[in-house]
Tab-separated table of C-alpha atoms in Angstrom:
chain	number	residue	atom	x	y	z
Z	1	MET	CA	-22.509	3.229	17.041
Z	2	ALA	CA	-22.667	1.200	20.143
Z	3	LYS	CA	-21.847	-2.613	19.627
Z	4	ASP	CA	-23.380	-5.636	21.080
Z	5	ARG	CA	-21.414	-8.894	22.174
Z	6	LYS	CA	-21.922	-10.484	18.831
Z	7	ASP	CA	-20.228	-7.911	16.863
Z	8	PHE	CA	-17.042	-8.844	18.864
Z	9	ALA	CA	-16.502	-11.587	16.392
Z	10	ASP	CA	-17.237	-9.634	13.422
Z	11	ALA	CA	-13.863	-9.023	11.786
Z	12	ASP	CA	-15.291	-7.835	8.320
Z	13	HIS	CA	-15.186	-4.307	9.042
Z	14	LEU	CA	-12.415	-3.904	11.489
Z	15	ASP	CA	-9.471	-1.515	10.575
Z	16	THR	CA	-7.414	-3.713	12.708
Z	17	LEU	CA	-7.605	-6.925	14.362
Z	18	ILE	CA	-4.804	-8.110	16.688
Z	19	GLY	CA	-5.287	-11.957	17.137
Z	20	LYS	CA	-4.852	-14.065	20.064
Z	21	GLU	CA	-1.421	-14.722	21.265
Z	22	VAL	CA	0.075	-11.993	18.604
Z	23	VAL	CA	2.198	-9.384	20.681
Z	24	VAL	CA	2.222	-5.939	19.474
Z	25	GLU	CA	3.887	-2.840	20.718
Z	26	GLY	CA	4.245	1.048	19.435
Z	27	THR	CA	1.317	3.523	18.828
Z	28	LEU	CA	-1.505	2.129	16.890
Z	29	LYS	CA	-3.419	5.083	15.440
Z	30	SER	CA	-6.713	3.855	13.574
Z	31	GLU	CA	-9.626	5.834	11.877
Z	32	GLY	CA	-11.558	2.646	11.870
Z	33	ASP	CA	-12.800	-0.024	14.688
Z	34	VAL	CA	-10.007	-1.898	16.458
Z	35	GLN	CA	-10.374	-5.372	18.047
Z	36	ILE	CA	-7.313	-6.813	20.107
Z	37	ASN	CA	-7.635	-10.392	21.396
Z	38	GLY	CA	-3.551	-10.521	21.746
Z	39	LYS	CA	-1.034	-8.467	23.826
Z	40	PHE	CA	-0.448	-4.750	23.193
Z	41	THR	CA	2.051	-2.201	24.905
Z	42	GLY	CA	2.077	1.392	23.919
Z	43	LYS	CA	-0.491	3.634	23.191
Z	44	LEU	CA	-3.906	3.439	21.310
Z	45	GLU	CA	-5.273	6.351	19.738
Z	46	ILE	CA	-8.803	4.988	18.004
Z	47	ASP	CA	-11.220	7.082	16.268
Z	48	GLY	CA	-13.445	4.520	15.865
Z	49	ASP	CA	-14.646	1.940	18.632
Z	50	LEU	CA	-12.213	-0.386	20.614
Z	51	ILE	CA	-12.825	-4.026	21.537
Z	52	ILE	CA	-10.449	-5.896	24.007
Z	53	GLY	CA	-11.134	-9.391	23.671
Z	54	GLU	CA	-11.358	-11.716	26.273
Z	55	HIS	CA	-7.805	-12.928	25.633
Z	56	GLY	CA	-6.408	-9.295	25.130
Z	57	GLU	CA	-4.035	-8.167	27.499
Z	58	ILE	CA	-3.234	-4.154	27.178
Z	59	GLU	CA	-0.430	-1.956	28.777
Z	60	ALA	CA	-1.195	1.461	27.299
Z	61	GLU	CA	-2.866	4.702	27.170
Z	62	VAL	CA	-6.298	4.025	25.412
Z	63	ALA	CA	-8.330	6.628	23.656
Z	64	GLY	CA	-11.329	5.469	21.657
Z	65	GLN	CA	-15.185	6.372	20.664
Z	66	ASN	CA	-16.820	3.361	22.635
Z	67	VAL	CA	-14.342	1.355	24.527
Z	68	TYR	CA	-15.448	-2.550	25.432
Z	69	VAL	CA	-13.288	-4.231	27.780
Z	70	ALA	CA	-13.645	-7.938	27.862
Z	71	GLY	CA	-9.836	-8.535	28.691
Z	72	ASP	CA	-7.251	-6.770	31.074
Z	73	VAL	CA	-6.285	-3.136	30.772
Z	74	GLU	CA	-3.331	-1.663	32.643
Z	75	GLY	CA	-3.527	1.973	32.015
Z	76	ASP	CA	-5.801	4.925	31.718
Z	77	ILE	CA	-8.808	4.919	29.391
Z	78	ASN	CA	-10.506	7.607	27.871
Z	79	ALA	CA	-13.501	6.767	26.003
Z	80	ILE	CA	-15.355	9.705	24.178
Z	81	GLU	CA	-18.600	8.032	24.459
Z	82	LYS	CA	-18.957	4.842	26.284
Z	83	LEU	CA	-17.030	2.523	28.277
Z	84	GLU	CA	-18.183	-1.070	29.172
Z	85	ILE	CA	-16.527	-3.026	31.207
Z	86	LEU	CA	-17.960	-6.590	30.498
Z	87	GLU	CA	-18.110	-9.774	33.110
Z	88	THR	CA	-14.376	-10.788	31.980
Z	89	GLY	CA	-12.967	-7.288	31.922
Z	90	ARG	CA	-10.374	-5.849	34.399
Z	91	VAL	CA	-9.124	-2.298	34.371
Z	92	THR	CA	-6.519	-0.853	36.358
Z	93	GLY	CA	-6.215	2.836	35.544
Z	94	ASN	CA	-8.234	6.254	35.752
Z	95	VAL	CA	-11.089	6.168	33.281
Z	96	THR	CA	-12.864	8.934	31.665
Z	97	SER	CA	-16.067	8.719	29.697
Z	98	HIS	CA	-19.648	10.129	28.912
Z	99	ALA	CA	-20.985	6.713	30.096
Z	100	LEU	CA	-19.497	3.724	32.225
Z	101	SER	CA	-20.966	0.480	32.546
Z	102	ILE	CA	-19.651	-2.341	34.693
Z	103	GLU	CA	-21.545	-5.742	34.399
Z	104	PRO	CA	-21.357	-8.073	37.421
Z	105	GLY	CA	-17.801	-9.729	37.497
Z	106	GLY	CA	-16.304	-6.697	35.679
Z	107	ILE	CA	-13.411	-5.048	37.771
Z	108	LEU	CA	-12.435	-1.347	37.770
Z	109	LYS	CA	-9.375	-0.542	39.983
Z	110	GLY	CA	-8.683	3.384	39.669
Z	111	SER	CA	-10.845	6.334	39.310
Z	112	SER	CA	-13.522	7.131	37.048
Z	113	GLU	CA	-14.748	10.563	35.773
Z	114	MET	CA	-17.717	11.214	33.751
Z	115	GLN	CA	-17.030	13.879	31.275
Z	116	GLU	CA	-19.544	16.835	30.894
Z	117	VAL	CA	-21.860	17.024	27.571
Z	118	SER	CA	-20.351	19.762	25.959
Z	119	SER	CA	-22.829	22.546	24.998
Z	120	GLU	CA	-22.381	21.990	21.438
Z	121	ALA	CA	-23.153	18.781	21.389
Z	122	PRO	CA	-27.088	17.974	20.634
Z	123	ILE	CA	-29.078	17.288	23.774
Z	124	SER	CA	-31.557	14.619	23.649
Z	125	ASN	CA	-34.758	15.121	25.584
Z	126	PRO	CA	-35.935	12.051	26.991
Z	127	THR	CA	-39.395	11.363	26.587
Z	128	PHE	CA	-41.575	8.949	28.595
Z	129	GLU	CA	-43.323	7.480	25.318
Z	130	VAL	CA	-42.980	3.886	24.690
Z	131	GLU	CA	-42.423	2.945	21.068
Z	132	GLU	CA	-44.797	0.955	19.661
Z	133	ASP	CA	-44.048	-2.767	19.264
Z	134	LYS	CA	-43.104	-3.609	15.886
Z	135	THR	CA	-43.342	-7.157	15.849
Z	136	GLU	CA	-44.205	-8.690	12.316
W	1	MET	CA	-5.866	1.345	-30.946
W	2	TYR	CA	-4.858	-1.477	-28.488
W	3	LEU	CA	-1.182	-2.342	-28.213
W	4	ILE	CA	-1.502	-6.320	-27.809
W	5	LEU	CA	1.712	-7.395	-25.939
W	6	VAL	CA	1.917	-11.330	-26.400
W	7	ASN	CA	4.348	-13.353	-24.431
W	8	PRO	CA	4.556	-16.619	-26.614
W	9	LYS	CA	6.389	-18.500	-24.201
W	10	ALA	CA	3.810	-18.183	-21.480
W	11	ASN	CA	2.088	-21.469	-20.419
W	12	ASN	CA	4.267	-23.842	-22.339
W	13	ASN	CA	3.927	-21.708	-25.911
W	14	ARG	CA	0.113	-21.628	-25.540
W	15	TYR	CA	0.181	-18.880	-28.129
W	16	GLN	CA	1.277	-20.974	-30.748
W	17	GLN	CA	-1.656	-23.477	-30.447
W	18	ILE	CA	-4.190	-20.702	-30.567
W	19	GLU	CA	-2.589	-18.337	-32.798
W	20	ARG	CA	-4.991	-18.461	-35.434
W	21	SER	CA	-8.282	-18.317	-33.683
W	22	PHE	CA	-6.632	-15.785	-31.556
W	23	VAL	CA	-5.971	-13.208	-34.589
W	24	LYS	CA	-9.106	-14.121	-36.051
W	25	MET	CA	-11.320	-13.544	-32.949
W	26	ILE	CA	-9.594	-9.845	-32.474
W	27	ASP	CA	-10.012	-9.033	-36.171
W	28	GLN	CA	-13.838	-9.196	-35.134
W	29	LEU	CA	-13.186	-6.376	-32.956
W	30	GLU	CA	-14.034	-2.923	-34.201
W	31	THR	CA	-10.881	-1.623	-32.466
W	32	PRO	CA	-7.693	-1.303	-34.424
W	33	TYR	CA	-4.667	-3.133	-32.614
W	34	GLU	CA	-1.341	-4.079	-33.215
W	35	ILE	CA	0.251	-7.346	-31.894
W	36	VAL	CA	3.901	-7.228	-30.746
W	37	LEU	CA	5.429	-10.567	-29.693
W	38	ILE	CA	7.483	-10.129	-26.175
W	39	ASP	CA	11.103	-11.921	-27.073
W	40	ASP	CA	11.998	-11.465	-23.507
W	41	LEU	CA	10.234	-10.154	-20.499
W	42	SER	CA	13.327	-7.751	-19.631
W	43	ASN	CA	12.500	-6.193	-23.089
W	44	VAL	CA	9.100	-4.965	-21.887
W	45	GLU	CA	9.805	-1.591	-21.032
W	46	ASP	CA	11.813	-1.236	-24.316
W	47	LEU	CA	8.695	-2.570	-26.518
W	48	LEU	CA	6.422	-0.203	-24.957
W	49	GLU	CA	8.579	2.744	-25.382
W	50	GLN	CA	8.818	1.557	-29.190
W	51	ASN	CA	5.362	0.833	-29.959
W	52	LEU	CA	3.166	3.203	-27.981
W	53	LYS	CA	1.375	5.540	-30.299
W	54	LYS	CA	-0.495	8.815	-29.806
W	55	ASN	CA	-3.771	6.888	-30.351
W	56	THR	CA	-2.798	3.843	-28.330
W	57	THR	CA	-5.916	3.605	-25.846
W	58	ALA	CA	-4.629	0.553	-24.073
W	59	VAL	CA	-2.138	-2.045	-23.609
W	60	ILE	CA	-3.032	-5.410	-23.520
W	61	ALA	CA	-1.085	-8.244	-21.496
W	62	VAL	CA	-1.270	-11.522	-23.113
W	63	GLY	CA	0.447	-14.122	-20.862
W	64	GLY	CA	0.754	-15.440	-17.324
W	65	ASN	CA	1.202	-13.831	-14.043
W	66	GLY	CA	4.878	-12.985	-14.676
W	67	THR	CA	3.841	-11.172	-18.038
W	68	VAL	CA	1.100	-9.305	-16.296
W	69	ASN	CA	3.348	-8.186	-13.522
W	70	THR	CA	6.161	-7.240	-15.733
W	71	ILE	CA	3.716	-5.134	-17.978
W	72	ILE	CA	2.138	-3.513	-15.024
W	73	ASP	CA	5.556	-2.770	-13.457
W	74	ALA	CA	6.210	-0.886	-17.119
W	75	LEU	CA	2.984	0.528	-17.260
W	76	ALA	CA	3.277	2.637	-14.079
W	77	ASP	CA	5.809	5.001	-15.766
W	78	TYR	CA	2.947	5.934	-18.065
W	79	ASP	CA	0.093	8.366	-16.902
W	80	LYS	CA	-3.402	6.824	-16.641
W	81	LEU	CA	-2.632	4.118	-19.657
W	82	PRO	CA	-5.056	1.284	-19.207
W	83	LEU	CA	-4.249	-2.325	-18.955
W	84	GLY	CA	-6.086	-5.145	-20.270
W	85	ILE	CA	-5.628	-8.830	-19.630
W	86	ILE	CA	-5.753	-11.975	-21.709
W	87	PRO	CA	-4.851	-14.903	-19.896
W	88	LEU	CA	-2.910	-17.690	-21.409
W	89	SER	CA	-2.631	-19.766	-18.040
W	90	LYS	CA	-5.145	-21.173	-15.928
W	91	ASN	CA	-3.999	-19.120	-12.762
W	92	ASN	CA	-3.811	-15.599	-13.789
W	93	HIS	CA	-4.453	-14.020	-10.232
W	94	LEU	CA	-5.410	-10.425	-11.501
W	95	ALA	CA	-7.531	-11.968	-14.406
W	96	ASP	CA	-9.301	-14.298	-12.039
W	97	SER	CA	-10.143	-11.174	-9.810
W	98	LEU	CA	-11.660	-9.534	-12.729
W	99	GLY	CA	-13.728	-12.884	-13.589
W	100	ILE	CA	-11.711	-13.307	-16.754
W	101	THR	CA	-11.127	-17.163	-16.903
W	102	ASN	CA	-9.638	-17.670	-20.211
W	103	TRP	CA	-8.290	-15.897	-23.339
W	104	LYS	CA	-11.642	-15.833	-25.256
W	105	GLN	CA	-13.127	-14.036	-22.325
W	106	GLY	CA	-10.200	-11.791	-22.408
W	107	ILE	CA	-10.536	-10.977	-26.019
W	108	LYS	CA	-14.655	-10.503	-25.725
W	109	LEU	CA	-13.631	-8.021	-23.078
W	110	LEU	CA	-11.729	-5.708	-25.316
W	111	GLY	CA	-15.105	-5.141	-27.159
W	112	GLU	CA	-17.088	-4.291	-24.209
W	113	HIS	CA	-15.770	-3.296	-21.106
W	114	GLY	CA	-15.711	-0.660	-18.171
W	115	ILE	CA	-12.680	0.611	-16.474
W	116	ASP	CA	-11.810	-0.182	-13.063
W	117	THR	CA	-8.613	1.323	-10.827
W	118	LEU	CA	-6.231	-0.500	-9.049
W	119	ARG	CA	-4.148	0.658	-6.480
W	120	LEU	CA	-0.414	0.045	-6.808
W	121	GLY	CA	2.246	-1.119	-4.302
W	122	LYS	CA	6.004	-1.045	-4.802
W	123	ILE	CA	8.959	-3.026	-3.591
W	124	GLY	CA	12.202	-1.236	-4.340
W	125	GLU	CA	11.578	0.062	-8.064
W	126	LYS	CA	9.185	-2.334	-8.839
W	127	TYR	CA	5.447	-1.861	-8.960
W	128	PHE	CA	2.510	-4.405	-7.984
W	129	THR	CA	-1.090	-4.626	-7.627
W	130	GLY	CA	-3.845	-6.664	-6.541
W	131	MET	CA	-2.054	-8.888	-3.727
W	132	LEU	CA	1.288	-10.181	-2.745
W	133	GLN	CA	1.862	-13.300	-0.215
W	134	VAL	CA	4.526	-13.548	1.726
W	135	SER	CA	5.177	-17.413	2.022
W	136	PRO	CA	6.345	-19.009	5.066
W	137	LYS	CA	5.250	-22.651	3.761
W	138	ARG	CA	7.348	-22.424	0.850
W	139	ALA	CA	10.178	-21.066	2.656
W	140	VAL	CA	10.122	-23.934	5.300
W	141	ILE	CA	9.797	-26.400	2.449
W	142	GLN	CA	12.847	-25.041	0.849
W	143	ASN	CA	14.699	-24.956	4.086
W	144	ILE	CA	14.133	-28.505	4.770
W	145	LEU	CA	14.902	-29.511	0.942
W	146	THR	CA	18.257	-27.761	1.558
W	147	LYS	CA	19.032	-29.670	4.514
W	148	GLN	CA	17.612	-32.948	3.730
W	149	ASN	CA	17.843	-32.990	-0.001
W	150	TRP	CA	18.492	-36.734	-0.077
W	151	LEU	CA	15.802	-37.849	2.061
W	152	MET	CA	13.175	-35.793	0.428
W	153	ASN	CA	14.001	-36.793	-2.864
W	154	PHE	CA	13.842	-40.279	-1.755
W	155	LEU	CA	10.457	-39.854	0.219
W	156	GLY	CA	9.173	-37.078	-1.869
W	157	THR	CA	7.844	-34.055	-0.098
W	158	ASN	CA	4.973	-31.551	-0.310
W	159	SER	CA	3.517	-29.073	2.450
W	160	GLN	CA	0.906	-31.707	3.447
W	161	ASN	CA	3.541	-33.875	5.152
W	162	ILE	CA	4.838	-31.129	7.492
W	163	PRO	CA	2.738	-30.525	10.385
W	164	LYS	CA	1.009	-27.146	10.412
W	165	GLU	CA	2.778	-25.979	13.488
W	166	ASP	CA	5.966	-26.551	11.746
W	167	GLN	CA	5.083	-24.532	8.908
W	168	LEU	CA	5.529	-21.157	11.059
W	169	VAL	CA	8.487	-18.864	10.454
W	170	GLY	CA	9.251	-16.201	13.102
W	171	CYS	CA	8.858	-12.978	11.639
W	172	SER	CA	9.029	-9.117	12.854
W	173	LEU	CA	6.712	-7.172	11.281
W	174	GLU	CA	7.386	-3.024	11.604
W	175	ILE	CA	4.033	-1.581	10.445
W	176	ASP	CA	4.473	2.351	9.331
W	177	LYS	CA	7.319	2.553	11.486
W	178	ASP	CA	4.724	3.012	14.590
W	179	ILE	CA	4.093	-0.520	15.514
W	180	LYS	CA	6.141	-3.740	15.803
W	181	THR	CA	5.095	-7.207	16.192
W	182	GLN	CA	6.747	-10.389	16.376
W	183	ILE	CA	4.698	-13.383	14.997
W	184	GLN	CA	5.178	-16.857	14.024
W	185	ALA	CA	3.432	-16.533	10.705
W	186	SER	CA	1.786	-19.560	8.744
W	187	SER	CA	0.538	-16.797	6.055
W	188	ILE	CA	0.950	-13.449	5.251
W	189	GLU	CA	-1.296	-11.748	2.527
W	190	ILE	CA	-1.029	-8.204	1.246
W	191	GLN	CA	-3.541	-6.412	-0.595
W	192	PHE	CA	-3.430	-3.242	-2.447
W	193	ILE	CA	-6.828	-2.003	-1.900
W	194	ASP	CA	-8.413	1.283	-2.070
W	195	GLU	CA	-9.966	1.877	1.291
W	196	PHE	CA	-8.870	3.056	4.802
W	197	ASN	CA	-7.071	6.140	3.083
W	198	LYS	CA	-5.149	4.056	0.446
W	199	LYS	CA	-3.528	1.869	2.950
W	200	MET	CA	-2.572	-1.839	2.394
W	201	ARG	CA	-4.308	-4.468	4.014
W	202	ILE	CA	-2.134	-7.073	5.695
W	203	LYS	CA	-3.591	-10.145	6.896
W	204	THR	CA	-1.476	-12.392	9.119
W	205	THR	CA	-2.358	-16.268	10.092
W	206	THR	CA	-0.683	-17.809	12.987
W	207	ILE	CA	-1.512	-21.122	14.443
W	208	SER	CA	-2.646	-21.393	17.926
W	209	SER	CA	-3.555	-24.803	19.490
W	210	LYS	CA	-3.372	-25.834	15.893
W	211	SER	CA	-6.245	-23.525	14.671
W	212	PRO	CA	-5.842	-20.426	12.563
W	213	ILE	CA	-5.511	-17.047	14.204
W	214	THR	CA	-5.852	-14.139	11.903
W	215	SER	CA	-4.705	-10.499	12.382
W	216	ILE	CA	-5.267	-7.726	10.432
W	217	PHE	CA	-3.433	-4.270	10.041
W	218	HIS	CA	-3.600	-1.430	7.640
W	219	ALA	CA	-0.556	0.467	6.622
W	220	ASN	CA	1.389	2.473	4.066
W	221	LYS	CA	4.511	0.626	4.744
W	222	ILE	CA	5.389	-2.574	5.911
W	223	ASN	CA	9.077	-4.003	6.712
W	224	ILE	CA	9.271	-7.734	6.936
W	225	ASN	CA	12.188	-9.651	8.669
W	226	SER	CA	12.077	-13.418	9.265
W	227	SER	CA	14.035	-16.090	10.696
W	228	LEU	CA	14.054	-18.087	7.305
W	229	SER	CA	14.280	-15.944	3.855
W	230	MET	CA	10.811	-15.925	2.508
W	231	PRO	CA	9.824	-15.382	-1.052
W	232	VAL	CA	7.254	-12.633	-1.757
W	233	ILE	CA	4.756	-13.953	-4.348
W	234	ALA	CA	2.626	-12.093	-6.881
W	235	GLY	CA	0.665	-14.654	-8.716
W	236	ASN	CA	3.036	-17.410	-9.052
W	237	ASP	CA	5.939	-15.262	-9.113
W	238	VAL	CA	8.450	-14.703	-6.955
W	239	VAL	CA	9.218	-10.964	-6.980
W	240	ALA	CA	11.369	-10.337	-3.774
W	241	LYS	CA	12.418	-12.365	-0.543
W	242	THR	CA	12.616	-11.248	2.809
W	243	PRO	CA	13.950	-8.972	4.406
W	244	VAL	CA	11.787	-6.690	2.400
W	245	GLU	CA	9.835	-3.457	2.532
W	246	ILE	CA	6.674	-2.945	0.698
W	247	GLU	CA	4.927	0.153	0.253
W	248	ALA	CA	1.249	1.365	-0.572
W	249	ILE	CA	1.448	4.279	-2.753
W	250	SER	CA	-0.939	6.892	-4.236
W	251	GLN	CA	-0.581	5.992	-7.931
W	252	THR	CA	-3.522	3.780	-9.623
W	253	LEU	CA	-3.862	1.984	-12.917
W	254	PRO	CA	-6.882	1.916	-14.903
W	255	ILE	CA	-7.724	-1.875	-15.957
W	256	LEU	CA	-10.339	-2.656	-18.484
W	257	SER	CA	-13.156	-4.679	-16.491
W	258	PRO	CA	-16.203	-6.432	-17.181
W	259	ILE	CA	-19.400	-4.062	-17.347
W	260	THR	CA	-21.753	-6.479	-15.496
W	261	LYS	CA	-20.072	-9.050	-13.538
W	262	LYS	CA	-17.149	-8.215	-11.951
W	263	GLU	CA	-16.000	-10.288	-8.541
W	264	PRO	CA	-14.599	-8.160	-6.104
W	265	ILE	CA	-11.117	-8.451	-4.756
W	266	GLU	CA	-11.216	-11.124	-2.322
W	267	VAL	CA	-10.603	-9.692	1.108
W	268	GLU	CA	-10.879	-12.514	3.448
């Protein structure tokens, strides 16, 4: 599920949280969501979502479901769904995703490739109907 | 039938003071029981072997953290024989996590209870459940006391006299052989919980600009090395010292638990 900024501080449901100034190296595999606010070198194979916080510094090949970058990434990123580079985010590497968004201020130095939607994946048919206002 | 293993030395011979009321209350239960006094915790395995009967439905640990930990370690060899806890000390970590705060509550629970399962962890040949704490703070104090014994005796000391940033111990953690991290730890907690594929939850706290920074990892195995030898604590008992390898295993231990009110084991 796509995340909002407010979710970034919510450590309750994270499989892994690497705190600010903590230095980690190796291959991190995770079935759940991961947030990195420290330094990571190696390889990230995340089945859930990956959040790279403002102080996060990554030197790694990155794979995740949704990837949110608010820090620095050096390496290629493969996001199965969405890659979001936030205003403080900086990516140096090639990125592949279904959807890519770069906020003003966010930097991508590298090529971007949009993955095609596989024929097996359900295709949503856009409508122009406006949902009713649900204000209480 | 309940096999009730009592450590009469626990909490300054507390059992002696309450024995009459204890037995009277247990007599009111409908379940038959046998009380066996533990002369020495190192004999618990033998006591279990000698006193377990075919109709034993649970083993009840009566004592403090040390008693409970020893009985858990011994019970791990028996297949799915439930553990009950009657705490004799105020801070019995496992009893607390189940919401059992005193011996009377522990006995009441024998009459009416549910069964929970606890995941087991292992250090060497010893089994644990609940939570382990690796204590940099205690290591630092011990180190200071060793170096400056005369001074500390004169001044008196406690951890609050040591600035937080000085309570850090350099540690290297190897997590599942896949990742390595070097941290200046102010606390490390390891919880054996049943989520994320039966992995341990490892919570480390470091201090940055005097504020605590938390990291969380999940792993089946962790190796901890440290610049100072740190105690690994279960409840209040030191069960190992760093360098240490701690492993989450697939084995579980059934435990008698309250049916209605149960505080979940704290994860934060």
